[in-house]
Coordinates of C-alpha atoms in Angstrom, one line a residue:
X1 CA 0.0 0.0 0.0
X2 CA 1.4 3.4 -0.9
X3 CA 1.7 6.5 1.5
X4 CA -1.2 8.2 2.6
X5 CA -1.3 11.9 0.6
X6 CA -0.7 15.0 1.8
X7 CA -3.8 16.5 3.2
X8 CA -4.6 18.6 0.9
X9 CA -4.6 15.6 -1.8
X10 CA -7.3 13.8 1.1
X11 CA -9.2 16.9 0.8
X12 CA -8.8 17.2 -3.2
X13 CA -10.5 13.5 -3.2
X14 CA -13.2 14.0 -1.0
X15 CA -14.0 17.6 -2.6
X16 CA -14.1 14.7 -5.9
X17 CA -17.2 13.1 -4.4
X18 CA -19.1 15.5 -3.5
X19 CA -22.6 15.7 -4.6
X20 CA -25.0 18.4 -3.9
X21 CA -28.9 18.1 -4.4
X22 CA -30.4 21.5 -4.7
X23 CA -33.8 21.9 -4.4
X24 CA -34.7 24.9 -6.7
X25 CA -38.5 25.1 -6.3
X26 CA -39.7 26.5 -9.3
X27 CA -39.1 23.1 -11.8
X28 CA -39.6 24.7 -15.2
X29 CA -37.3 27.7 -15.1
X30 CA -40.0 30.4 -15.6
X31 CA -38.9 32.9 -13.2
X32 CA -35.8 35.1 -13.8
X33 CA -35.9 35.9 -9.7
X34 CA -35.7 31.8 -8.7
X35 CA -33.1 31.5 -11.9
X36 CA -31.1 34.7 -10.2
X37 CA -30.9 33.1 -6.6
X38 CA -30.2 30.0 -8.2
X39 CA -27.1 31.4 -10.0
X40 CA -25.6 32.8 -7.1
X41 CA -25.7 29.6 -4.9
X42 CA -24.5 27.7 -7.8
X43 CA -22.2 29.8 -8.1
X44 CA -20.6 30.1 -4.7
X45 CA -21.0 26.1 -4.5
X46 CA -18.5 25.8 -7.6
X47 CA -16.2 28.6 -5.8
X48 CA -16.0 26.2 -2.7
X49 CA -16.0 23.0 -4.4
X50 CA -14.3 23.2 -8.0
X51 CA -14.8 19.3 -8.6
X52 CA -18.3 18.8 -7.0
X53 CA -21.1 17.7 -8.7
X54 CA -24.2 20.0 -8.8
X55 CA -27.3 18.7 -9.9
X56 CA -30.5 20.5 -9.5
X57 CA -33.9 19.0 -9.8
X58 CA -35.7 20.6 -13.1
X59 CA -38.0 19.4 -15.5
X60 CA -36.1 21.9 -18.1
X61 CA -32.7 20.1 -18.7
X62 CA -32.0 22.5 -21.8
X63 CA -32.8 25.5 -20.5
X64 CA -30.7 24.7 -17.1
X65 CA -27.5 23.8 -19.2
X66 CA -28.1 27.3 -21.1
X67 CA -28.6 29.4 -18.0
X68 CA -26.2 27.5 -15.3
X69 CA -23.4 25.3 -17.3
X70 CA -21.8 24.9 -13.7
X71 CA -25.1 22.5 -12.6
X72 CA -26.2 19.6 -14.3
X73 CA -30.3 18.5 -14.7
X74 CA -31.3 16.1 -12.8
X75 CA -34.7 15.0 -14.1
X76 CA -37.1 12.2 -15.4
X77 CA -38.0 9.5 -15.7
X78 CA -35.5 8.2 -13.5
X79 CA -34.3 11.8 -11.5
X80 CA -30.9 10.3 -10.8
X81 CA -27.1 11.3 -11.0
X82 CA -25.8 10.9 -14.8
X83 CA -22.8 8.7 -15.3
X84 CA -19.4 9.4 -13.7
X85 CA -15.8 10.1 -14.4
X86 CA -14.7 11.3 -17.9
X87 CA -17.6 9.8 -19.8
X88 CA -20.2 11.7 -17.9
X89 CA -17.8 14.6 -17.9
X90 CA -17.6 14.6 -21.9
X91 CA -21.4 14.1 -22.1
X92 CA -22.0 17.0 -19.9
X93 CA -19.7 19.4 -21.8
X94 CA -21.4 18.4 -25.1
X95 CA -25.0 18.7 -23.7
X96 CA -24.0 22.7 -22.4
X97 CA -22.6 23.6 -25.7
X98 CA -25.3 22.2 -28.1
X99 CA -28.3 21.4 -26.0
X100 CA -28.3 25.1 -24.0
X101 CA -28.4 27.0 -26.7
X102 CA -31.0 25.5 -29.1
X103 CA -33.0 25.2 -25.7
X104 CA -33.0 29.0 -24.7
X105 CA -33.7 29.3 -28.9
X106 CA -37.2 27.6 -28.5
X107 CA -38.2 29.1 -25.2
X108 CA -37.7 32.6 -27.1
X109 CA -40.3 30.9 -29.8
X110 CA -42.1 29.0 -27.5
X111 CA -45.9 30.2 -26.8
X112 CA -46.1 30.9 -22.9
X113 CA -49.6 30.3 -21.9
X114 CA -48.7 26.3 -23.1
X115 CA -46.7 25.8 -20.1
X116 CA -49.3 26.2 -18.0
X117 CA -51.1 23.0 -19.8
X118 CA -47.6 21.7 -19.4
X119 CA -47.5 21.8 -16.1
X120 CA -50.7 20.6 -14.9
X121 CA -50.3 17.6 -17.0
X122 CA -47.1 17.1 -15.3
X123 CA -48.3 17.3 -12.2
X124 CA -51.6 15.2 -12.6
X125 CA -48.9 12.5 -13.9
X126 CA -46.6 12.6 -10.5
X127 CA -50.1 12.4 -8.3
X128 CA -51.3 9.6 -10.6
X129 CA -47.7 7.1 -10.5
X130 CA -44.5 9.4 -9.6
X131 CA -42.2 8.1 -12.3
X132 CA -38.8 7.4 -11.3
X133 CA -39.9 8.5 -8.1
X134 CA -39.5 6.2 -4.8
X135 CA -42.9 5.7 -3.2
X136 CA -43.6 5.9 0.5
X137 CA -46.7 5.0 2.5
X138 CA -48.6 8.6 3.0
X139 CA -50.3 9.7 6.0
X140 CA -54.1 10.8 5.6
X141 CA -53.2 14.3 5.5
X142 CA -50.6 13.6 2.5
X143 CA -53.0 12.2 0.4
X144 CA -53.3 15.5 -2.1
X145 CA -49.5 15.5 -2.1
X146 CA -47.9 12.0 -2.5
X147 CA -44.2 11.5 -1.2
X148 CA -42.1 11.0 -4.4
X149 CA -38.5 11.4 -3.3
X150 CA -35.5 11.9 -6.6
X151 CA -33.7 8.2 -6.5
X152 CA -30.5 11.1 -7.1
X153 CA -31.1 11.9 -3.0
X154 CA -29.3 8.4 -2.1
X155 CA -26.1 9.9 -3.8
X156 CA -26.6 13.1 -1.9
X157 CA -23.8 14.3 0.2
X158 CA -26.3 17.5 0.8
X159 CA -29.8 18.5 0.1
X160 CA -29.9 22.3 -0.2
X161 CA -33.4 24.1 -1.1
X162 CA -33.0 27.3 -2.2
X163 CA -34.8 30.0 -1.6
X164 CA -38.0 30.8 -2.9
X165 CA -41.7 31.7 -1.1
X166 CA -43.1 27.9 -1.3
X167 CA -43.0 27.4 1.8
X168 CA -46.7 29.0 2.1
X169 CA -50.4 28.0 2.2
X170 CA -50.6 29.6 -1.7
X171 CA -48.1 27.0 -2.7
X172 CA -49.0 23.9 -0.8
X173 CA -47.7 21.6 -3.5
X174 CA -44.6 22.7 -3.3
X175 CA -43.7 23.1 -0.1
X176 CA -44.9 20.0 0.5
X177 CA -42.7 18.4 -1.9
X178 CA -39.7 20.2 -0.4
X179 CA -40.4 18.8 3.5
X180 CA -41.1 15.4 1.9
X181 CA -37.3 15.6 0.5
X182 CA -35.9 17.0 3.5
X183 CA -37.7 14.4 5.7
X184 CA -35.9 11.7 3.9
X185 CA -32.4 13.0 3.3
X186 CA -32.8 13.4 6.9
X187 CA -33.2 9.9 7.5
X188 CA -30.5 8.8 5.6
X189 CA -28.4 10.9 7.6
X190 CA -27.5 13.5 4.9
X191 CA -27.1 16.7 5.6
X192 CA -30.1 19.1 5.0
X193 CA -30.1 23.5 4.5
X194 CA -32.8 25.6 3.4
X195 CA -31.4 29.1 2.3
X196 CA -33.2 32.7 1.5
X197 CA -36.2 31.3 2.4
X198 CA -39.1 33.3 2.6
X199 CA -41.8 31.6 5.0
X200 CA -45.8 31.8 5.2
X201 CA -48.6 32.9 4.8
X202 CA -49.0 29.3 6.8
X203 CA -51.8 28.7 8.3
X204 CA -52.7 25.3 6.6
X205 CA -53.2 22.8 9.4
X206 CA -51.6 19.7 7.2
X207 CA -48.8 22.0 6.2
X208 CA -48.3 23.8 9.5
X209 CA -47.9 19.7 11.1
X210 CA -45.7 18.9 8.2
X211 CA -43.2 21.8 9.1
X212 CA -43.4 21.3 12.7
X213 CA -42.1 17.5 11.8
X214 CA -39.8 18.6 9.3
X215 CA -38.3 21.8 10.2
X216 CA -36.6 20.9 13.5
X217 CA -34.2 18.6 11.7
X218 CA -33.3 20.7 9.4
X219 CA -29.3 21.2 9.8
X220 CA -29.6 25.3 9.1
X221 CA -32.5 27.7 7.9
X222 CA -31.3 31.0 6.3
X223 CA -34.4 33.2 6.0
X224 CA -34.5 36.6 3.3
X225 CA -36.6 38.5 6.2
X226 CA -36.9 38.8 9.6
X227 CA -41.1 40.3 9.7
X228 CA -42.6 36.8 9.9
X229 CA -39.9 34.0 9.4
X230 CA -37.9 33.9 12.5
X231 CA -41.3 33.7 14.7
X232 CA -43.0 31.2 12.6
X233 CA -39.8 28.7 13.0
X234 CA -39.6 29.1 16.9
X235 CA -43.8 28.0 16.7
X236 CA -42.6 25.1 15.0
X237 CA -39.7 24.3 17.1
X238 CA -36.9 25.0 15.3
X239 CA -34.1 25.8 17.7
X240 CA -32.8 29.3 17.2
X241 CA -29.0 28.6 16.8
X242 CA -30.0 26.9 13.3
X243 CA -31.8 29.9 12.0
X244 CA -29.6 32.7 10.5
X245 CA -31.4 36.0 8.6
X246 CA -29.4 36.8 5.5
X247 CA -31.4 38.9 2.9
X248 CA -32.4 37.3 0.0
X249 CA -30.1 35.4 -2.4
X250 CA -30.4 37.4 -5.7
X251 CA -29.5 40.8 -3.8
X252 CA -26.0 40.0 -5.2
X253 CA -27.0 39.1 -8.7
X254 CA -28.4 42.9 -8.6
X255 CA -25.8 44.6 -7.1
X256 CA -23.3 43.1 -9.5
X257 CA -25.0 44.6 -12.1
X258 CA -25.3 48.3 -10.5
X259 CA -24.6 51.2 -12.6
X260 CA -22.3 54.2 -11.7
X261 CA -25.3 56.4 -13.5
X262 CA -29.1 57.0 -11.9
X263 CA -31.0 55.6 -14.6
X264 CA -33.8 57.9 -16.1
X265 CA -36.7 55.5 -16.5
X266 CA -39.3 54.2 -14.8
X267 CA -39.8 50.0 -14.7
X268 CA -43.3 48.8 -14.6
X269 CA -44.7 45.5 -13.7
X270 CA -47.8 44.0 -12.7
X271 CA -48.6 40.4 -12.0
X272 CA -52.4 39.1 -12.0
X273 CA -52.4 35.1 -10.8
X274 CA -54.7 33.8 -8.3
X275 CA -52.4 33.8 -5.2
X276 CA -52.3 37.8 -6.1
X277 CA -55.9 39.1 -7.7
X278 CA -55.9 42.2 -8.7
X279 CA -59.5 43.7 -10.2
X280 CA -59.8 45.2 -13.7
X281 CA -60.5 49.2 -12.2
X282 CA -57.4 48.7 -9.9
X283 CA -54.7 47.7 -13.1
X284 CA -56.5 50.7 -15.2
X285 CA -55.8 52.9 -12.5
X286 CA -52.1 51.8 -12.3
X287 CA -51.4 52.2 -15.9
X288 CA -53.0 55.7 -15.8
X289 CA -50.5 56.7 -13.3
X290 CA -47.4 55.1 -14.1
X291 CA -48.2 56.7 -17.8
X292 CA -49.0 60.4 -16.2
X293 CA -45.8 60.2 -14.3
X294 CA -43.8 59.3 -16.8
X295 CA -44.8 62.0 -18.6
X296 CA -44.6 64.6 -16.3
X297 CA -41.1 63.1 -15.8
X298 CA -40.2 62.8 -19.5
X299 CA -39.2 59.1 -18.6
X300 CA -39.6 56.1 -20.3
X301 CA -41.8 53.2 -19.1
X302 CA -39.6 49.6 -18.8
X303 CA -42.0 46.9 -18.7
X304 CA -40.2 44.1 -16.5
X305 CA -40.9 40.3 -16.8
X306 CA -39.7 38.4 -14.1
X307 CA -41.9 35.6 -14.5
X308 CA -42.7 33.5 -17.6
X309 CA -44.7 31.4 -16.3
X310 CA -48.7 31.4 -18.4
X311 CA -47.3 34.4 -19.5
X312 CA -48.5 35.9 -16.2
X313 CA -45.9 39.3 -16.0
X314 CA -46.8 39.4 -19.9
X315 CA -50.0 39.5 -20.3
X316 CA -50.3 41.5 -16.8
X317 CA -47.9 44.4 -17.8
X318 CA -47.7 44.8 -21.5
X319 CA -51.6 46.4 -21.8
X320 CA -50.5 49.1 -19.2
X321 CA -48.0 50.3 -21.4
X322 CA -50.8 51.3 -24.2
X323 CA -50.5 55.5 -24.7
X324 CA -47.1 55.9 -23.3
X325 CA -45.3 58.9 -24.7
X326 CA -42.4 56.6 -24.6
X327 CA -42.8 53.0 -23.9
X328 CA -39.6 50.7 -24.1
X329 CA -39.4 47.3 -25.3
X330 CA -39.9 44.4 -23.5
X331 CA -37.1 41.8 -23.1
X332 CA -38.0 38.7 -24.9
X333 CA -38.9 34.8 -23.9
X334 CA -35.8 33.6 -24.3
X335 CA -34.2 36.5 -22.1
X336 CA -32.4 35.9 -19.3
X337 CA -32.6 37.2 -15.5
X338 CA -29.3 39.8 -16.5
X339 CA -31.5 41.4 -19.1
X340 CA -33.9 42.0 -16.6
X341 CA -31.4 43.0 -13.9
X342 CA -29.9 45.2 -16.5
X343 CA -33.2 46.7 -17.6
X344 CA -33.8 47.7 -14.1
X345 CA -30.5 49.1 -13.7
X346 CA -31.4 51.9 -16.0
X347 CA -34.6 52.8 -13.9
X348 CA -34.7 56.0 -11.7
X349 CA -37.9 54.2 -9.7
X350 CA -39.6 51.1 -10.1
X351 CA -43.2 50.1 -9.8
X352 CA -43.9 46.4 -9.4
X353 CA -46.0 43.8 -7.9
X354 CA -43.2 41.3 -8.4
X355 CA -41.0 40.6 -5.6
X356 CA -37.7 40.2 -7.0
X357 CA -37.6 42.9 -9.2
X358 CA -37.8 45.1 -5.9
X359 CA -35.0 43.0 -4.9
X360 CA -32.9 44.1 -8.0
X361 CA -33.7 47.4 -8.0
X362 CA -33.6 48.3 -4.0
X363 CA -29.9 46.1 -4.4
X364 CA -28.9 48.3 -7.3
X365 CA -29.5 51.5 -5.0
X366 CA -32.9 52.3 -7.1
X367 CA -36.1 53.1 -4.9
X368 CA -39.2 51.3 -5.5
X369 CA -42.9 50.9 -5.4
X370 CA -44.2 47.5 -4.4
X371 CA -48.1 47.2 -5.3
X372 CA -49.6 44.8 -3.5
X373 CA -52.9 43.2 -3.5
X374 CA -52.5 39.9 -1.1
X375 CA -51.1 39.1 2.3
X376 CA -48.5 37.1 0.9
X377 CA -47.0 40.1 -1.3
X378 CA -47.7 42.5 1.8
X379 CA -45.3 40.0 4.0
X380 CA -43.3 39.3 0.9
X381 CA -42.4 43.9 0.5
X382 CA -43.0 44.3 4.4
X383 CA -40.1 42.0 5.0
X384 CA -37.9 43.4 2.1
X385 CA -38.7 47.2 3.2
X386 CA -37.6 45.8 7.0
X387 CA -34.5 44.2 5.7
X388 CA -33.5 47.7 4.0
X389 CA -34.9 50.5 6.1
X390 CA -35.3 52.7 3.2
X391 CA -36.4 53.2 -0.4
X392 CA -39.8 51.0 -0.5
X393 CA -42.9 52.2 -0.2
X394 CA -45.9 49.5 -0.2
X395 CA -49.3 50.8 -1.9
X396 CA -52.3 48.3 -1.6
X397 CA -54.5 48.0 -5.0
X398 CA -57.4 47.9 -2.5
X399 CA -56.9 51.8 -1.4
X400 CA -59.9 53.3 -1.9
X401 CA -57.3 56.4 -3.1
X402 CA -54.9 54.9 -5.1
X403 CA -55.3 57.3 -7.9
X404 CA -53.5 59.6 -5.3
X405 CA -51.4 57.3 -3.2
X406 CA -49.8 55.5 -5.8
X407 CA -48.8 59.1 -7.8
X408 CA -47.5 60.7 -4.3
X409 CA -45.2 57.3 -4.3
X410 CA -43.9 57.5 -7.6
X411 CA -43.0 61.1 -7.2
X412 CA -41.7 60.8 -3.8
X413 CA -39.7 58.0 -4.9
X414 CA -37.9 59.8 -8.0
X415 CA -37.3 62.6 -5.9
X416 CA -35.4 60.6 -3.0
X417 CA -33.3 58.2 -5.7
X418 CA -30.0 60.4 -5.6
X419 CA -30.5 60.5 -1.7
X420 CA -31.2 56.9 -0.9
X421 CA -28.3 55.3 -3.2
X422 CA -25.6 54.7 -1.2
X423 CA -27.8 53.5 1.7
X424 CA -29.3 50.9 -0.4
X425 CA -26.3 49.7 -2.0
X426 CA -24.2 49.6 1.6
X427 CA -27.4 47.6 2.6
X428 CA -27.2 45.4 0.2
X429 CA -23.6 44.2 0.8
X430 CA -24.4 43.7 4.8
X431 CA -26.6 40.9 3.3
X432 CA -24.3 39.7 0.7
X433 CA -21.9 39.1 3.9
X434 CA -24.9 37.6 5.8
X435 CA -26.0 35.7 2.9
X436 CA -22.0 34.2 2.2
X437 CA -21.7 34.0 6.0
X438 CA -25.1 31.7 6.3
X439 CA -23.4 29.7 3.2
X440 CA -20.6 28.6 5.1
X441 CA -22.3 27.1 7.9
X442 CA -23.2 25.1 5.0
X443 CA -20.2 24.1 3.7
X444 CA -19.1 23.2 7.7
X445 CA -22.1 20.7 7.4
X446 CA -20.6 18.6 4.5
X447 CA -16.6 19.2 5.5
X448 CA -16.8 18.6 9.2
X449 CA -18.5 15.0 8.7
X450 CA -18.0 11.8 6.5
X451 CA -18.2 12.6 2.5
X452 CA -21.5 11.0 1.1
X453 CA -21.6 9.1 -1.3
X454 CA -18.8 6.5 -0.7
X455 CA -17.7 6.1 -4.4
X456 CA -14.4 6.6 -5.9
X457 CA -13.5 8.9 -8.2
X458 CA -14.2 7.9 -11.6
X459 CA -15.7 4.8 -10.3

């Protein structure tokens, strides 16, 4: 037998066999803000672990080569780790270069409102048989949301969901899915993290047991906000030295892409779905004012699209745009969440009802206007606001004087840009350190105990 290496050739090897599980939460890649934190954990993962493997669960293997070349798709029939050592390394490197970019190609042609039909099919499938899914006894309470765990989980030497706001009654499916996989890596003692996670709404009484079983096991809990997160996990028993709040994920992927410039336009989006309802009267009123400002402020209007999904951002936004003295384009289906980020970046103010394009904007130094109509979207910009202290102001569709709210807000907010800059931007970097700092807990988890799976190296 030879010598034993050096340790850093020990630590080389085991970095070898690494393989990390992430648990994305949005499946088809429809929305830029997932794809964004996504990026930036992939990312960082890489940074730590050159010769990992990353695989994240997807039912878009094309579009996830295209968009992340550093992870590799794991999805069905049989949602399992591809084949190892130079083989699987060739086949990965020839899927990226060919596959990637004739996927993001017929996404830009694709028709969005399909996906939806896509999707449900999908899902009615799993419910029905869970292909290339291992199937576990349910409880009664489970029986709307079977447990169908990846067969890739075995390999795991970490299961790491990423951040995303499925863990809520409006997403049930989901988050169910994501305690399910926890729960089991659990049992097969592999380490577990959930990261940027924004929690409830939850009031559900299956899904509120569910976390209270689930949640406590959990290795580490990084939460985007501190307004409702930290609380809920103490009801549920998660034990406070676990639970870290970070800011949200894709704060970086913004503030990367800051400008040195205030930008002169103003970003516009508006998303209609049934977890945020939004009557006819209220989006007329919206594109009224966004359109009077503008003018007033000789700006353009940016419409933003964030989501993909149905089309929903699309088909939400576009219409308001209709009599703007100067309306921009919008980016197309195939763009990707830096032509959003970049879009924003040239915005004095923004107006939205999506999340994470407050997240890119408030991360960029760029005030904005989150328009909500839900109590998930008020916890959702509550929580943002609380983790900034500055430059969001929240205007509810429902105010019986939005006509004049939502104009004193826009103005307000393009006259306070210059001011608030530098106070965002400094904000956002105490987060990115949060955010980095709660990522290397994680790392501790998999370096301070025995390397899952117990394979060789090319084996």
């Amino acid at each position: 037998m030879g010598t034993v290496g050096s340790e850093a050739e020990r630590a080389a090897i085991a970095e070898g066999d690494i393989r990390v599980l992430v648990e994305n939460g949005e499946y088809w890649l429809r929305n830029r803000g997932d794809i964004a934190m996504m990026a930036v954990t992939v990312e960082r993962l890489r940074a730590r672990w050159p010769r990992a493997r990353i695989g994240v669960l997807t039912h878009q293997p094309g579009i996830l080569r295209a968009l992340l070349p550093e992870a590799e798709p794991l999805c069905g029939p049989d949602w399992s780790w591809g084949r190892d050592g130079w083989p699987g390394r060739l086949t990965r490197t020839a899927a990226t270069r060919l596959v990637g970019p004739a996927a993001l190609r017929w996404r830009a042609a694709t028709d969005g409102p399909k996906d939806r039909l896509r999707a449900l099919r999908s899902a009615a499938r799993r419910r029905a048989d869970g292909p290339g899914r291992t199937e576990h006894v349910a409880t009664p309470e489970q029986t709307e949301f079977p447990v169908e765990i990846p067969a890739a989980v075995e390999q795991a030497s970490l299961v790491l969901a990423l951040g995303g706001g499925y863990m809520t009654d409006v997403d049930r499916y989901q988050a169910h899915r994501t305690l399910n996989l926890l729960e089991h890596a659990r049992s097969r003692g592999i380490p577990t993290a959930l990261v940027g996670q924004g929690l409830g709404p939850l009031r559900d009484p299956a899904l509120v047991r569910r976390a209270a079983e689930v949640l406590p096991g959990v290795d580490f809990l990084a939460l985007r906000e501190a307004r409702r997160g930290p609380e809920l996990l103490s009801r549920f028993g998660v034990a406070p030295e676990r639970v870290l709040v970070t800011g949200d994920d894709a704060i970086e992927f913004g503030y990367r892409l800051r400008q040195a410039k205030i930008g002169t336009d103003i970003g516009l989006c508006l998303r209609v779905a049934d977890y945020s309802r939004v009557s006819a009267a209220a989006q007329a009123t919206l594109g009224r004012v966004v359109r009077a400002c503008a003018g007033r402020l000789d700006a353009g209007v940016v419409p933003l699209i964030i989501s993909e999904y149905a089309s929903e951002d699309r088909l939400s936004t576009l219409p308001l745009l209709a009599g703007a003295e100067c309306a921009r384009p919008a980016i197309g289906r195939g763009g990707t969440p830096e032509d959003v980020a970049r879009q924003v970046a040239g915005c004095r103010v923004l107006v939205t009802s999506a999340y994470h394009l407050a997240v890119f904007a408030l991360s960029q130094g760029i005030p904005a206007v989150g328009i909500t109509a839900s109590e998930y979207y008020d916890d959702k910009f509550h929580g943002l606001r609380q983790m900034f202290g500055t430059g969001l102001r929240i205007v509810h569709l429902d105010d019986p004087a939005l006509d004049r709210t939502l104009t004193a807000a826009v103005a307000e907010s393009w006259s306070e840009a210059p001011t608030v800059r530098d106070t965002l931007q400094q904000k956002a970097v105490q987060q990115i350190d949060a955010s980095r700092a709660g990522l290397e807990r994680v790392f501790r988890l998999v370096e301070s105990g025995p390397v899952r799976p117990g394979h060789q190296l090319g084996g």
